[in-house]
Coordinates of C-alpha atoms in Angstrom, one line a residue:
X611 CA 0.0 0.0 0.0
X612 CA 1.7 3.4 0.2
X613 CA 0.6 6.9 -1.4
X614 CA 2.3 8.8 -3.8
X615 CA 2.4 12.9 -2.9
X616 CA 4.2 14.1 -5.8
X617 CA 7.2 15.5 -3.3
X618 CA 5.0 17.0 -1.1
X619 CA 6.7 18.3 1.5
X620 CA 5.6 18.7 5.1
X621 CA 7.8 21.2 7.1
X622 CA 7.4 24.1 9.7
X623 CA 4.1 25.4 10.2
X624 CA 3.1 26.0 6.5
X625 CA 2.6 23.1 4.6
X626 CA 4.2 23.4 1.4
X627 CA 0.6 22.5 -0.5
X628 CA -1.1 24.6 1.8
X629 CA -3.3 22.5 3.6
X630 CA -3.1 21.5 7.6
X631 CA -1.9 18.3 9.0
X632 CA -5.2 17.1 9.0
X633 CA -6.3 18.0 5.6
X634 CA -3.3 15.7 4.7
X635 CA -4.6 13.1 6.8
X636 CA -7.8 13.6 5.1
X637 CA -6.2 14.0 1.5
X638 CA -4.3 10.7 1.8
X639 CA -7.4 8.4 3.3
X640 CA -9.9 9.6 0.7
X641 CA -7.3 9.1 -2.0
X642 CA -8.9 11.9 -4.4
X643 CA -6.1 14.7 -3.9
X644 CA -3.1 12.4 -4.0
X645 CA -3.9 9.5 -6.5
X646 CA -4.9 6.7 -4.8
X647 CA -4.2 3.2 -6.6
X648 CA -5.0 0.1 -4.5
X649 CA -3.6 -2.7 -7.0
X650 CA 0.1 -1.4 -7.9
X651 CA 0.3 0.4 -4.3
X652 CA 1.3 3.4 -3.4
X653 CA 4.3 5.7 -1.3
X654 CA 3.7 8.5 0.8
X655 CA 6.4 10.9 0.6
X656 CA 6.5 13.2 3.4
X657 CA 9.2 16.1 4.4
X658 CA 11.9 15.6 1.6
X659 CA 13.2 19.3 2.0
X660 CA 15.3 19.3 5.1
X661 CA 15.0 21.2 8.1
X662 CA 13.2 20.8 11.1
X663 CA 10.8 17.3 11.3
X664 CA 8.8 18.0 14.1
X665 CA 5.9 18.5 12.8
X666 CA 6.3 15.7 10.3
X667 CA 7.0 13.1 13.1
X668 CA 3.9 14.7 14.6
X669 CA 1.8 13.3 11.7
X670 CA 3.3 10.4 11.8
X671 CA 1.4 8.3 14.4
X672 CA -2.3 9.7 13.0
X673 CA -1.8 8.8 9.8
X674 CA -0.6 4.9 10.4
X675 CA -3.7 4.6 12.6
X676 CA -5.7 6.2 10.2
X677 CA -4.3 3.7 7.2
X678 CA -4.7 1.0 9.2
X679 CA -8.2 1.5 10.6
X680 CA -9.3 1.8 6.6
X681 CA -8.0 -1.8 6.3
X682 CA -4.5 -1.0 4.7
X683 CA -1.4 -2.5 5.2
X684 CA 2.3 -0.4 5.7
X685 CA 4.9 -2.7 4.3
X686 CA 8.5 -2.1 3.1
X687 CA 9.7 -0.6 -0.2
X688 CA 11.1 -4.2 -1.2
X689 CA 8.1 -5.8 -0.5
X690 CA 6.1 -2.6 -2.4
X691 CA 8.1 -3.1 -5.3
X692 CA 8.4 -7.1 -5.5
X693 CA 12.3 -7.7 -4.7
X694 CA 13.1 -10.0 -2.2
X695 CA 15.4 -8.7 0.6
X696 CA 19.0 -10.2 -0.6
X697 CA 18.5 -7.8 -3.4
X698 CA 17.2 -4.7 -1.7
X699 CA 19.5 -5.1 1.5
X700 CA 22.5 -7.3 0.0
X701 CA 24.7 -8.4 2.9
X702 CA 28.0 -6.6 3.0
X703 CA 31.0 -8.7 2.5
X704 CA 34.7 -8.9 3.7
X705 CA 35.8 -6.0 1.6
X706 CA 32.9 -4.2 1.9
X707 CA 32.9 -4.0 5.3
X708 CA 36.4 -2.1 4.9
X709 CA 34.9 0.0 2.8
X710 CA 31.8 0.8 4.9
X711 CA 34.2 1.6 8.1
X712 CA 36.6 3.7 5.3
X713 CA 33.3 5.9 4.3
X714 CA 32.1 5.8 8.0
X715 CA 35.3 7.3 9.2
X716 CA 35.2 10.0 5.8
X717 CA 31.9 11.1 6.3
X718 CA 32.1 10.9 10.3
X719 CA 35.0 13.5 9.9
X720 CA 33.5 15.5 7.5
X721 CA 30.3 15.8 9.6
X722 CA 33.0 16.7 12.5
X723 CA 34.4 19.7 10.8
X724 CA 31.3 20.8 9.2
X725 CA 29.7 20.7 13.1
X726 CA 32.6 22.6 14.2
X727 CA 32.7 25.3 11.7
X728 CA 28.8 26.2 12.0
X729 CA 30.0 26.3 15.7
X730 CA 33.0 28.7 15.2
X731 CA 31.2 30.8 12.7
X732 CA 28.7 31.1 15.1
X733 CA 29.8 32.2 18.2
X734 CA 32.2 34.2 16.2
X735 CA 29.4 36.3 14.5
X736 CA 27.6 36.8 17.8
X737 CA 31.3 37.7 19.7
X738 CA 32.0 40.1 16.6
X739 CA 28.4 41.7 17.0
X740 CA 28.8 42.3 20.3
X741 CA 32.1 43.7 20.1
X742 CA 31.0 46.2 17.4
X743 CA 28.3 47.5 19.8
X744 CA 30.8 47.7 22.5
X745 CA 33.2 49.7 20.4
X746 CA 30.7 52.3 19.0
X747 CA 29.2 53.0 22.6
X748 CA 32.3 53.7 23.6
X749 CA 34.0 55.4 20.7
X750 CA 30.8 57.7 20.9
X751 CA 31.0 58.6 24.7
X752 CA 35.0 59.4 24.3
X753 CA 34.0 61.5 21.2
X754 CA 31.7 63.7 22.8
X755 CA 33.2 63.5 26.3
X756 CA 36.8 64.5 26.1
X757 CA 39.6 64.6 29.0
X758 CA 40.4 68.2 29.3
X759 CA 43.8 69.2 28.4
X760 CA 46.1 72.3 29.3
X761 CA 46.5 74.5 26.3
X762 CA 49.1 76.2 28.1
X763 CA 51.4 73.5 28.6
X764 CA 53.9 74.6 26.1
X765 CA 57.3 71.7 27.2
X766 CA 60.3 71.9 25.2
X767 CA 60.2 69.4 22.5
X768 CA 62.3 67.4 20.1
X769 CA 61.1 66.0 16.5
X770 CA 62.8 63.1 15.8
X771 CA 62.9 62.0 12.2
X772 CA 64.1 58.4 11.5
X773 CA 65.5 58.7 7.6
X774 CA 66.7 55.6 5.4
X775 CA 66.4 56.4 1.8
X776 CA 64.4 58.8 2.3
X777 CA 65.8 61.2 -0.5
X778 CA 62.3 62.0 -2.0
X779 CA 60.2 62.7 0.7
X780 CA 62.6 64.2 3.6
X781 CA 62.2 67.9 2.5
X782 CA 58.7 68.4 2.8
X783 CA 58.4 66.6 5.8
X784 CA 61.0 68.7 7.5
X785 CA 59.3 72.0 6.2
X786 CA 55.8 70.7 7.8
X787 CA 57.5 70.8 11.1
X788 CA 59.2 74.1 10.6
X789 CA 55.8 75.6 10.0
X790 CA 54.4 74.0 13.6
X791 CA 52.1 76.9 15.7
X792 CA 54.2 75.6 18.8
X793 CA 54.5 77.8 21.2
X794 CA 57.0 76.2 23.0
X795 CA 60.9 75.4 22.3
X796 CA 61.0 73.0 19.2
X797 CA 64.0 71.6 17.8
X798 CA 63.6 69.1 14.6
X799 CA 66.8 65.9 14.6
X800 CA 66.7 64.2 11.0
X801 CA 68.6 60.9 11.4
X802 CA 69.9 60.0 8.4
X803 CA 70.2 55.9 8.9
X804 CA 73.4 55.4 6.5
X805 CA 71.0 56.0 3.5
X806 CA 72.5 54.9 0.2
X807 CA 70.5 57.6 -1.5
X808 CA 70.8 61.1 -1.4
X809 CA 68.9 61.6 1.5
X810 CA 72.0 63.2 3.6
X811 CA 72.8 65.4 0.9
X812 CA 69.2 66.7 0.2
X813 CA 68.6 67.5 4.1
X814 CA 72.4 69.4 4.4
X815 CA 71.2 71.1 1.4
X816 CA 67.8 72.2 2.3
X817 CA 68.0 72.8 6.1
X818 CA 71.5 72.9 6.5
X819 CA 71.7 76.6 7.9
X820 CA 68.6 76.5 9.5
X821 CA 69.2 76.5 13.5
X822 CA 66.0 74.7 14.1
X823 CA 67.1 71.6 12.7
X824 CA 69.5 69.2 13.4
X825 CA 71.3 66.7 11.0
X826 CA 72.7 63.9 12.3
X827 CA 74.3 60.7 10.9
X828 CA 74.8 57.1 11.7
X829 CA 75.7 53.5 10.3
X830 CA 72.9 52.1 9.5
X831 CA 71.0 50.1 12.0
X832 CA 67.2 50.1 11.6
X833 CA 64.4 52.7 12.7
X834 CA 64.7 51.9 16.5
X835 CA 68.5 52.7 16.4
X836 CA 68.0 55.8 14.3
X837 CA 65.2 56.6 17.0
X838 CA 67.2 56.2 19.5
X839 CA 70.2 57.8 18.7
X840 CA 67.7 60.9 17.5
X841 CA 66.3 60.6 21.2
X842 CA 69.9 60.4 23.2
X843 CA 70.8 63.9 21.4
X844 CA 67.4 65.6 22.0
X845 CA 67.3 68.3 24.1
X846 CA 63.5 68.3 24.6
X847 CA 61.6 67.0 27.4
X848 CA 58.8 65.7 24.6
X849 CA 59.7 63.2 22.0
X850 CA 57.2 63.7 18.6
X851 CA 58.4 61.4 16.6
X852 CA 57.0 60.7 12.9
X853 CA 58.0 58.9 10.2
X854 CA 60.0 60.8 7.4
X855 CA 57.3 60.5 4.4
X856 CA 54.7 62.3 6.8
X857 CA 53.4 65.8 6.8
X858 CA 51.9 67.5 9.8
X859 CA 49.4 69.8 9.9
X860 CA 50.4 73.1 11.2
X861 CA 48.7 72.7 14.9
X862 CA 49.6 69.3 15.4
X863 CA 52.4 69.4 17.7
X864 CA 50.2 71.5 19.8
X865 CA 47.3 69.2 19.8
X866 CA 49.9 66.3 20.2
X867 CA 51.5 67.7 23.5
X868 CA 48.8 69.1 25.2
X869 CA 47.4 65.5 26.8
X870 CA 51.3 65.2 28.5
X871 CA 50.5 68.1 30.9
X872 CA 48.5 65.3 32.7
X873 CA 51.5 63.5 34.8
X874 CA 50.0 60.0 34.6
X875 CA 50.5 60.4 30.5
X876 CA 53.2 58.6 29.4
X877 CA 52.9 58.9 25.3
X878 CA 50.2 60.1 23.2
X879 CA 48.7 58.6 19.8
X880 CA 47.8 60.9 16.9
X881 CA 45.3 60.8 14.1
X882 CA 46.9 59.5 11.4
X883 CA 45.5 59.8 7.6
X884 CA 46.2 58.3 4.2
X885 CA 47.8 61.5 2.3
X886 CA 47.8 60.2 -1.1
X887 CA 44.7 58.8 -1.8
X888 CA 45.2 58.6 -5.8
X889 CA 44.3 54.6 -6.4
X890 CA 41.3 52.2 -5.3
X891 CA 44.2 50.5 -2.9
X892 CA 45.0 54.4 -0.7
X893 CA 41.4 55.0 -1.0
X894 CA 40.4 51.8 1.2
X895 CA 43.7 51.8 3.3
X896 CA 42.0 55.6 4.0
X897 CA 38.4 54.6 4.7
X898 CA 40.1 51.6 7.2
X899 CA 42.3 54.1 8.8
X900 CA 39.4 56.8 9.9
X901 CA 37.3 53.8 10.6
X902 CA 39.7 52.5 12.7
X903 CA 40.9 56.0 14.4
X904 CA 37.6 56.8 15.2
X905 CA 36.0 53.8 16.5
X906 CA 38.7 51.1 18.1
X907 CA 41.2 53.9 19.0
X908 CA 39.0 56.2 20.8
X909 CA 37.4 53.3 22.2
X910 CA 40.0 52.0 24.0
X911 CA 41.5 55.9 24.7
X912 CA 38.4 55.9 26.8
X913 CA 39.3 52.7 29.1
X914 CA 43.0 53.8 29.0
X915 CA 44.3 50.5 26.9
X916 CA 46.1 52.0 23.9
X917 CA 48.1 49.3 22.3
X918 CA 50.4 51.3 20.0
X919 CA 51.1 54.6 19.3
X920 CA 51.8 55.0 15.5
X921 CA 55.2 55.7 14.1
X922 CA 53.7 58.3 11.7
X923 CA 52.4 60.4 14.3
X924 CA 53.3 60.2 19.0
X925 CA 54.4 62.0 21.1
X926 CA 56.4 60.2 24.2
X927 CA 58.2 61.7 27.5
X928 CA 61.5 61.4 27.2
X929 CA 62.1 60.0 30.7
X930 CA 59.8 57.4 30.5
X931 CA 61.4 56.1 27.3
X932 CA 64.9 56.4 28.9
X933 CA 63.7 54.7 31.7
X934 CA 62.2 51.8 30.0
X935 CA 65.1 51.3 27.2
X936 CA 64.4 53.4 24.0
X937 CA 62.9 51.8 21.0
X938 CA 63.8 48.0 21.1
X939 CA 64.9 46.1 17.9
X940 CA 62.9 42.4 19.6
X941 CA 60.2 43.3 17.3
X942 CA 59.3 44.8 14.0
X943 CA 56.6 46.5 15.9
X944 CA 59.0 48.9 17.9
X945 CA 56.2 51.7 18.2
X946 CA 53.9 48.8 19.8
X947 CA 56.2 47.3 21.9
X948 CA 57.5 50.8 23.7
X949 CA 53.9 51.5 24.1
X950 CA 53.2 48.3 25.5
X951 CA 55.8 48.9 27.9
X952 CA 55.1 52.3 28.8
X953 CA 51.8 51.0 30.1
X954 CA 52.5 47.8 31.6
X955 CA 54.6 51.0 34.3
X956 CA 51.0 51.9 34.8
X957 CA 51.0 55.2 32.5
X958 CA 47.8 56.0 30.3
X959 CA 48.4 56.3 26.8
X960 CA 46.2 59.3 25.2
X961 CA 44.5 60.0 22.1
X962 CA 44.7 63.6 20.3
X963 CA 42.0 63.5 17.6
X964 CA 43.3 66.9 16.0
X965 CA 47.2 66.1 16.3
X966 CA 46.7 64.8 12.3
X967 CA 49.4 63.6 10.4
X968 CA 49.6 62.5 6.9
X969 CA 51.3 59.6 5.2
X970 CA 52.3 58.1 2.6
X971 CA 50.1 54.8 2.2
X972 CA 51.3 51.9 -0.4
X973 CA 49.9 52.5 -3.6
X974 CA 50.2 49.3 -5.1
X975 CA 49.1 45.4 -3.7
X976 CA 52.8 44.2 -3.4
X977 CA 54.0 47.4 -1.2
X978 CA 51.0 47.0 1.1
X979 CA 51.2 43.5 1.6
X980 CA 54.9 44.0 2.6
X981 CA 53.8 46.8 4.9
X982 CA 51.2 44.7 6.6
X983 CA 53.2 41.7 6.4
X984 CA 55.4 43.7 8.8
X985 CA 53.2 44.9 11.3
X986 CA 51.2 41.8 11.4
X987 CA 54.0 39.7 12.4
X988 CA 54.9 42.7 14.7
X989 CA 51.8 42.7 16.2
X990 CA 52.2 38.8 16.9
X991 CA 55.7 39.2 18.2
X992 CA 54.4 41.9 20.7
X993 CA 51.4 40.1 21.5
X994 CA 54.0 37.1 22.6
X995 CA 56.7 39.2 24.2
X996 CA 54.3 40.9 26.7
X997 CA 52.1 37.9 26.8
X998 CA 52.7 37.9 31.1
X999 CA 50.3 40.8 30.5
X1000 CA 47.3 39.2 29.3
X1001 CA 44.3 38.8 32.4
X1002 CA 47.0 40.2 34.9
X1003 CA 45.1 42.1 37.8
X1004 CA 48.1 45.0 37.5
X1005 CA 47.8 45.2 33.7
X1006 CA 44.3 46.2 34.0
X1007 CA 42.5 47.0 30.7
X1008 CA 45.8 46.6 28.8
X1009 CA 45.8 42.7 29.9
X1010 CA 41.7 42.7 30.1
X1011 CA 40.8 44.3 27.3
X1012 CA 43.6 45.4 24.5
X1013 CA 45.6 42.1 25.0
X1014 CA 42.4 39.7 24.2
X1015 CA 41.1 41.8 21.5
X1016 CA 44.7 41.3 19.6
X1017 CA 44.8 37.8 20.1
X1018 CA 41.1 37.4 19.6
X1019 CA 40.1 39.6 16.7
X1020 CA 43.0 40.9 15.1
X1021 CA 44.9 38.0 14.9
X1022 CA 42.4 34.8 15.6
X1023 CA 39.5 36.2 13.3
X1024 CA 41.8 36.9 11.0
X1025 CA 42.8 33.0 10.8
X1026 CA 39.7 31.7 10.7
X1027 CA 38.5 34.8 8.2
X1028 CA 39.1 32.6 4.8
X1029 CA 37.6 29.7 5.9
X1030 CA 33.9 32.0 6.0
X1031 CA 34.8 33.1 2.9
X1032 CA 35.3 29.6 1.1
X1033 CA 32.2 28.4 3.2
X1034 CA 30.7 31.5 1.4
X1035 CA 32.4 29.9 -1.9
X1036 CA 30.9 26.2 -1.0
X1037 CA 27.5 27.9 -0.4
X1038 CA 27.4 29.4 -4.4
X1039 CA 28.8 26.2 -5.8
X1040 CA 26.1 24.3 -3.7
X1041 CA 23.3 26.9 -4.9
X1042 CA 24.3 25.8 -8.3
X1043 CA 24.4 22.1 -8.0
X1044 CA 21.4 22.9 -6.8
X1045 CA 19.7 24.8 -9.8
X1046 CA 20.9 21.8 -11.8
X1047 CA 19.5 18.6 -9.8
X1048 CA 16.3 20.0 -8.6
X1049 CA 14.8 22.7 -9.9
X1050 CA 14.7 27.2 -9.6
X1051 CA 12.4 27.5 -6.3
X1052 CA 14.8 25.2 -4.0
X1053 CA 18.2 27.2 -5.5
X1054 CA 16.5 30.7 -5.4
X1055 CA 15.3 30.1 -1.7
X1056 CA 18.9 29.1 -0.8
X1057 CA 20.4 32.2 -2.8
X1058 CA 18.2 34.2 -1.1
X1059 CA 19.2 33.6 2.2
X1060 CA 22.9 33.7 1.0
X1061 CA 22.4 36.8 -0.4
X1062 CA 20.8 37.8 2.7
X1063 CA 23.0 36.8 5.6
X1064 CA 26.2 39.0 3.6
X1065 CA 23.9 41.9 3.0
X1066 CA 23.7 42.1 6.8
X1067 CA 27.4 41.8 7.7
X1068 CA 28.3 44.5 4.5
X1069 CA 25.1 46.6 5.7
X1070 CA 26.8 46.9 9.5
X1071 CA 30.2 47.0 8.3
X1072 CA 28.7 50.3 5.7
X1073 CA 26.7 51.7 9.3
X1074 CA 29.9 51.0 11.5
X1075 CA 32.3 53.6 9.2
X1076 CA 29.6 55.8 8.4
X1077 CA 29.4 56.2 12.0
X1078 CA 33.1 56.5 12.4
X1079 CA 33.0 59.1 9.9
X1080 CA 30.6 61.3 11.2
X1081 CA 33.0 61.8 13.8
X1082 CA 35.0 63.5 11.6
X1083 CA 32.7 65.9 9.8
X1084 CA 35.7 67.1 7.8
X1085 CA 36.3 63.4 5.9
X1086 CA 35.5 62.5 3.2
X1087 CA 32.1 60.2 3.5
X1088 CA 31.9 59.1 -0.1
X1089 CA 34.7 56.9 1.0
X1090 CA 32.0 54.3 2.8
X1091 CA 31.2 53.1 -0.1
X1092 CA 34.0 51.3 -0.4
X1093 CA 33.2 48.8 2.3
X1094 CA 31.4 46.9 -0.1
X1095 CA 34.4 46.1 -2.7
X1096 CA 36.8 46.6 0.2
X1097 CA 35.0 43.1 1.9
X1098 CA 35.4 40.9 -0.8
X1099 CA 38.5 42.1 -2.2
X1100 CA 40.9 44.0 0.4
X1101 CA 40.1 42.5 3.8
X1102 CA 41.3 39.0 1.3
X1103 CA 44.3 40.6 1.0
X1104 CA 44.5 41.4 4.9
X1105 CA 43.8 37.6 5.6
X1106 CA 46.4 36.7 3.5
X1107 CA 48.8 38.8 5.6
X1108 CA 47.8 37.7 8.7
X1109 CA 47.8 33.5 7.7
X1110 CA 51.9 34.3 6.5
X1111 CA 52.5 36.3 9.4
X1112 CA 51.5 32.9 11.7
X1113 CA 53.6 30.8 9.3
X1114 CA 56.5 33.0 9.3
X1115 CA 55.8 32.5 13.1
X1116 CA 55.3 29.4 13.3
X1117 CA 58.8 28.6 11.2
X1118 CA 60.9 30.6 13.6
X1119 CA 63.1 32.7 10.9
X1120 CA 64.3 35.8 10.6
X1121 CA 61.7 38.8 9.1
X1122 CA 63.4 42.1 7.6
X1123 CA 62.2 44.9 7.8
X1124 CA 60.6 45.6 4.4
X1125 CA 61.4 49.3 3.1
X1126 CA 58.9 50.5 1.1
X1127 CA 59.9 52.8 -2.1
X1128 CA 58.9 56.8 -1.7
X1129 CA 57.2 58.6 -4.4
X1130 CA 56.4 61.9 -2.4
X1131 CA 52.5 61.4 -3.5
X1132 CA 51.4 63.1 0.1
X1133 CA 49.5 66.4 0.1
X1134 CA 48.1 67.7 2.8
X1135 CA 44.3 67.4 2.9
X1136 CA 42.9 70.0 5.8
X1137 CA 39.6 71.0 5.7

């Protein structure tokens, strides 16, 4: 016996043709909707699209009572089709049975990872969503509610300028810094790091006469060397330093000092801007850096856990950086690490929003995945170094907060990123398969929800740096739009980064430094 239902499909609360479970019941006894045929028998074919079976299993026990109250009889498909049971269920022999434990184990393992990915993915959605709502409540208070700092403290200050082959870019920068508004003292060192180029030369000939600035020369020995031979010479009490392809705006050595008048500031972190935004590669390093800057930085500005104050643009007291060694050459994260250390001493690290600075981004996808190369596997080696940190009482928020977010979401999510987007991938190629085996409906409804779940992710990543720019009224908005290319095309690139950064790691080899060629493209952009 048996009823055929022409794939209908029971599932959820809607039944797919409409009718309640007991106008199925109904359907399949009277035999008029479903095509009742007592002599060649018949199967009932119930919940054949996935999902949830409750309600089919629910069915279930009215409809055999039902059948069998009318005088039918529920036998097996063999029997319903006339083969005898060696044929339908053939016993499995010696090899087979190596063969059905080989297939056990490979689908067994596959379910595994499949289980543990929706698991992953899951609870790393809901972390990341909570994270983001974290961030913007608190990159919104420390917007609108700012520490108040002494305009009138005016400290003697030293400009330190770290310079290998810097021959293109080192006279601007130097004359950005000679037109400071600083009220104070203000002396500019330019360390030339023995430069093959002509960098020397062009600084001697520029600024060579000019009192304010100081030219000194070393062997070469990397930036922390040149920084800290810059450093041992200063005469100021404040070190700015900045990198030497950067350009200041005229008040931001004011803005920059101003937060060291409190004595519990040990360094302070400036704004720091993409300068040449003349490609589709400076134009989403720019949208990340204002999205960054103005969400995760004042965030954690706010609960006093600044993880690195950027070599394009801080200002540090001189004592504490004596105190604590200078710049160190452990990682290629030297900013980071002297940060890190400056707090791990208990000092806050503070945020001047107006102390901008711009720089020279990489303009093309082989310079920026060197640069990023480099401070992702800085970022890892700082993470490591100052690892005692991490859920220390006397770290606080630094060892709470800034050290679990690295290791969590900068460097963990990062990881696991490509894996979501070949799921994402799997999920297309499946939609396909789909279209081709079964029919439109069943691949469109799966599209759909595709299409659905990334609209939401690109939609709150669009609405978290539209937010972050609207606390810089002076930027650039158009640049938002660039989250939606910028997801499937440069956060690939960032992944990339971050997996060779954990192999490089992980194979325990030396990493150089990575200089990236100058082409003076920086203007500065002021409102």
């Amino acid at each position: 016996l048996g009823y055929v239902t022409a794939g209908l499909s029971v599932d959820g609360e809607d039944w797919v043709a409409g009718v309640t479970g007991n106008e199925i019941v109904s359907n399949v006894l009277d035999g008029r909707a479903l095509g009742r045929d007592h002599d060649a028998g018949n199967v009932i074919l119930l919940h054949d699209g996935g999902g949830n079976r409750a309600h089919t299993v629910a069915i279930l026990g009215r409809l055999i009572d039902s059948l069998r109250a009318k005088g039918d009889t529920i036998v097996s498909l063999g029997t319903l089709a006339g083969l005898p049971p060696e044929v339908v269920m053939p016993k499995v022999t010696g090899g087979g049975s190596f063969t059905r434990l080989v297939e056990l184990l490979m689908f067994g393992l596959v379910s595994v990872i499949e289980v543990g990915f929706y698991y992953i993915f899951y609870i790393a959605i809901w972390l990341a969503m909570a994270r983001l709502a974290v961030i913007l409540a608190l990159a919104a208070v420390q917007r609108f509610h700012r520490r108040r700092v002494v305009a009138s403290y005016v400290p003697a200050v030293s400009v330190v300028i770290p310079a290998y082959r810097e021959e293109a870019v080192i006279v601007p920068t130097v004359k950005s810094l000679l037109a400071q508004e600083y009220a104070g003292p203000l002396e500019i060192l330019v360390v030339d790091d023995g430069s093959p180029d002509d960098t020397l030369g062009a600084a001697q000939r520029a600024f060579g006469d000019d009192s304010r600035v100081r030219i000194l020369t070393k062997p070469n020995g990397g930036k922390a060397s040149a920084l800290n031979f810059g450093i041992a010479q200063a005469s100021g009490d404040i070190i700015v330093a900045l990198d030497a392809d950067t350009l200041f705006d005229s008040d931001s050595v004011t803005q920059l000092v101003a937060p060291l008048a409190d004595p519990h500031v040990g360094a302070v972190a400036g704004n720091a801007k993409v300068g040449n935004r003349i490609n589709m590669i400076t134009r989403m390093q720019a949208l990340e850096y204002v999205t960054s800057q103005n969400l995760d930085r004042r965030a954690f500005a706010l609960l006093d856990c600044i993880m690195v104050v950027p070599g394009a643009i801080g200002a540090w007291r001189k004592s504490l950086v004596t105190e604590v060694g200078g710049f160190s050459n452990d990682t290629l994260a030297e900013d980071q690490d002297l940060t890190l250390s400056i707090g791990r001493r208990g000092y806050r690290v503070a945020y001047a929003d107006r102390a901008i600075a711009w720089t020279e981004a990489p303009d093309t996808v082989s310079a920026l995945v060197k640069q990023r190369f480099r401070w992702a596997f800085g970022t890892l080696q700082c993470a490591w170094k100052h690892r005692d940190l991490l859920f220390r009482m006397r770290a606080g928020t630094l060892g709470f907060v800034a050290l679990p977010n690295v290791w969590i979401f900068q460097l963990f999510f990062s990881f696991i990123a490509p894996a979501a987007d070949l799921v994402f991938a799997g999920s297309l190629f499946g939609v396909l398969l789909m279209f081709r085996e079964h029919n439109t409906t069943y691949a469109i409804d799966s599209l759909s929800k595709i299409v659905l779940w990334y609209g939401i992710f690109i939609a709150v990543d669009w609405a978290a740096s539209t937010l972050a720019f609207l606390m810089e009224p002076s930027e650039d908005r158009r640049l938002t739009w660039l989250v939606f290319l910028q997801r499937f095309v440069y956060r690939q690139i960032m992944y990339f980064v971050v997996l060779r950064s954990f192999v490089a790691a992980l194979r325990g080899g030396l990493v150089g430094w990575g200089k990236l060629e100058r082409k003076a493209t920086v203007g500065v952009r002021t409102a």
